[in-house]
Coordinates of C-alpha atoms in Angstrom, one line a residue:
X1 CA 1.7 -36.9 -23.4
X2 CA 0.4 -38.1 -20.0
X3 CA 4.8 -37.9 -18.7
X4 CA 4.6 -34.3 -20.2
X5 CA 1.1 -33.3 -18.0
X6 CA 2.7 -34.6 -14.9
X7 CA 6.0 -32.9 -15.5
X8 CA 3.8 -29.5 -15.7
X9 CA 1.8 -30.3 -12.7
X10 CA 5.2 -30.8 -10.9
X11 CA 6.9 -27.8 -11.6
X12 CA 4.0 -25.8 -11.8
X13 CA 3.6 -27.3 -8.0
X14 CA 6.9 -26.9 -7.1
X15 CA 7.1 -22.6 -8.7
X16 CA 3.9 -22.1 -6.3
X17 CA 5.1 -24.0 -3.3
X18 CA 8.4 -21.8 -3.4
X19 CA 6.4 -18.6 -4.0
X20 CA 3.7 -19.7 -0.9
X21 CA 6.9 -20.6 1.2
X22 CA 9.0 -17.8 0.6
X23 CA 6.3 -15.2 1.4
X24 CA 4.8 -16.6 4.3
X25 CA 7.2 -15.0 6.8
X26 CA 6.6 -11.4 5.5
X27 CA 5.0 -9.3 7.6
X28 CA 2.4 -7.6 5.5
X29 CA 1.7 -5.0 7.6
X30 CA 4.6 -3.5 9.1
X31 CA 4.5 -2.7 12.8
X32 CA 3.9 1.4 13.2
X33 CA 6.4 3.6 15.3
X34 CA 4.0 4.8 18.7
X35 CA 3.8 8.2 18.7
X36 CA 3.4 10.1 22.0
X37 CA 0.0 11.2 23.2
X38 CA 0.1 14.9 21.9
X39 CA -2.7 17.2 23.7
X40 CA -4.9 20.1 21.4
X41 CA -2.8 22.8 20.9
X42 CA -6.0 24.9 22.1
X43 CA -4.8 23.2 25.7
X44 CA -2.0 25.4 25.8
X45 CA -4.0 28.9 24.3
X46 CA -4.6 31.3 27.6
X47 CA -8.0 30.9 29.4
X48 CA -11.0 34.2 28.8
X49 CA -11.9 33.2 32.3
X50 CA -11.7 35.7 35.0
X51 CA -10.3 34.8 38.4
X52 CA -12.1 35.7 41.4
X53 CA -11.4 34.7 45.0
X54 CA -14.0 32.0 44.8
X55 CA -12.0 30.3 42.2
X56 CA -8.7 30.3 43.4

């Protein structure tokens, strides 16, 4: 009985020690693409303002 408990606690050892070492190199979070630095489309919309000499 006591062989049998310290078989289980071996390969029960070794099944997590192979799970713990095989995962340990994935990256869990994946590394995001940058995206470009994108202005407000309202940047681009035509200004109310009026122009006067002052201003120009």
């Amino acid at each position: 009985m006591v062989w049998f408990l310290i078989l289980l606690t071996v390969v029960t050892y070794g099944f997590i020690m192979k799970h713990v070492l095989s995962n340990i190199m994935k990256d869990r979070h994946p590394v995001r693409k940058k995206v470009p630095y994108q202005k407000s489309p309202q940047s681009f919309a035509p200004s109310s303002l009026i122009t006067t000499e002052s201003t120009r």
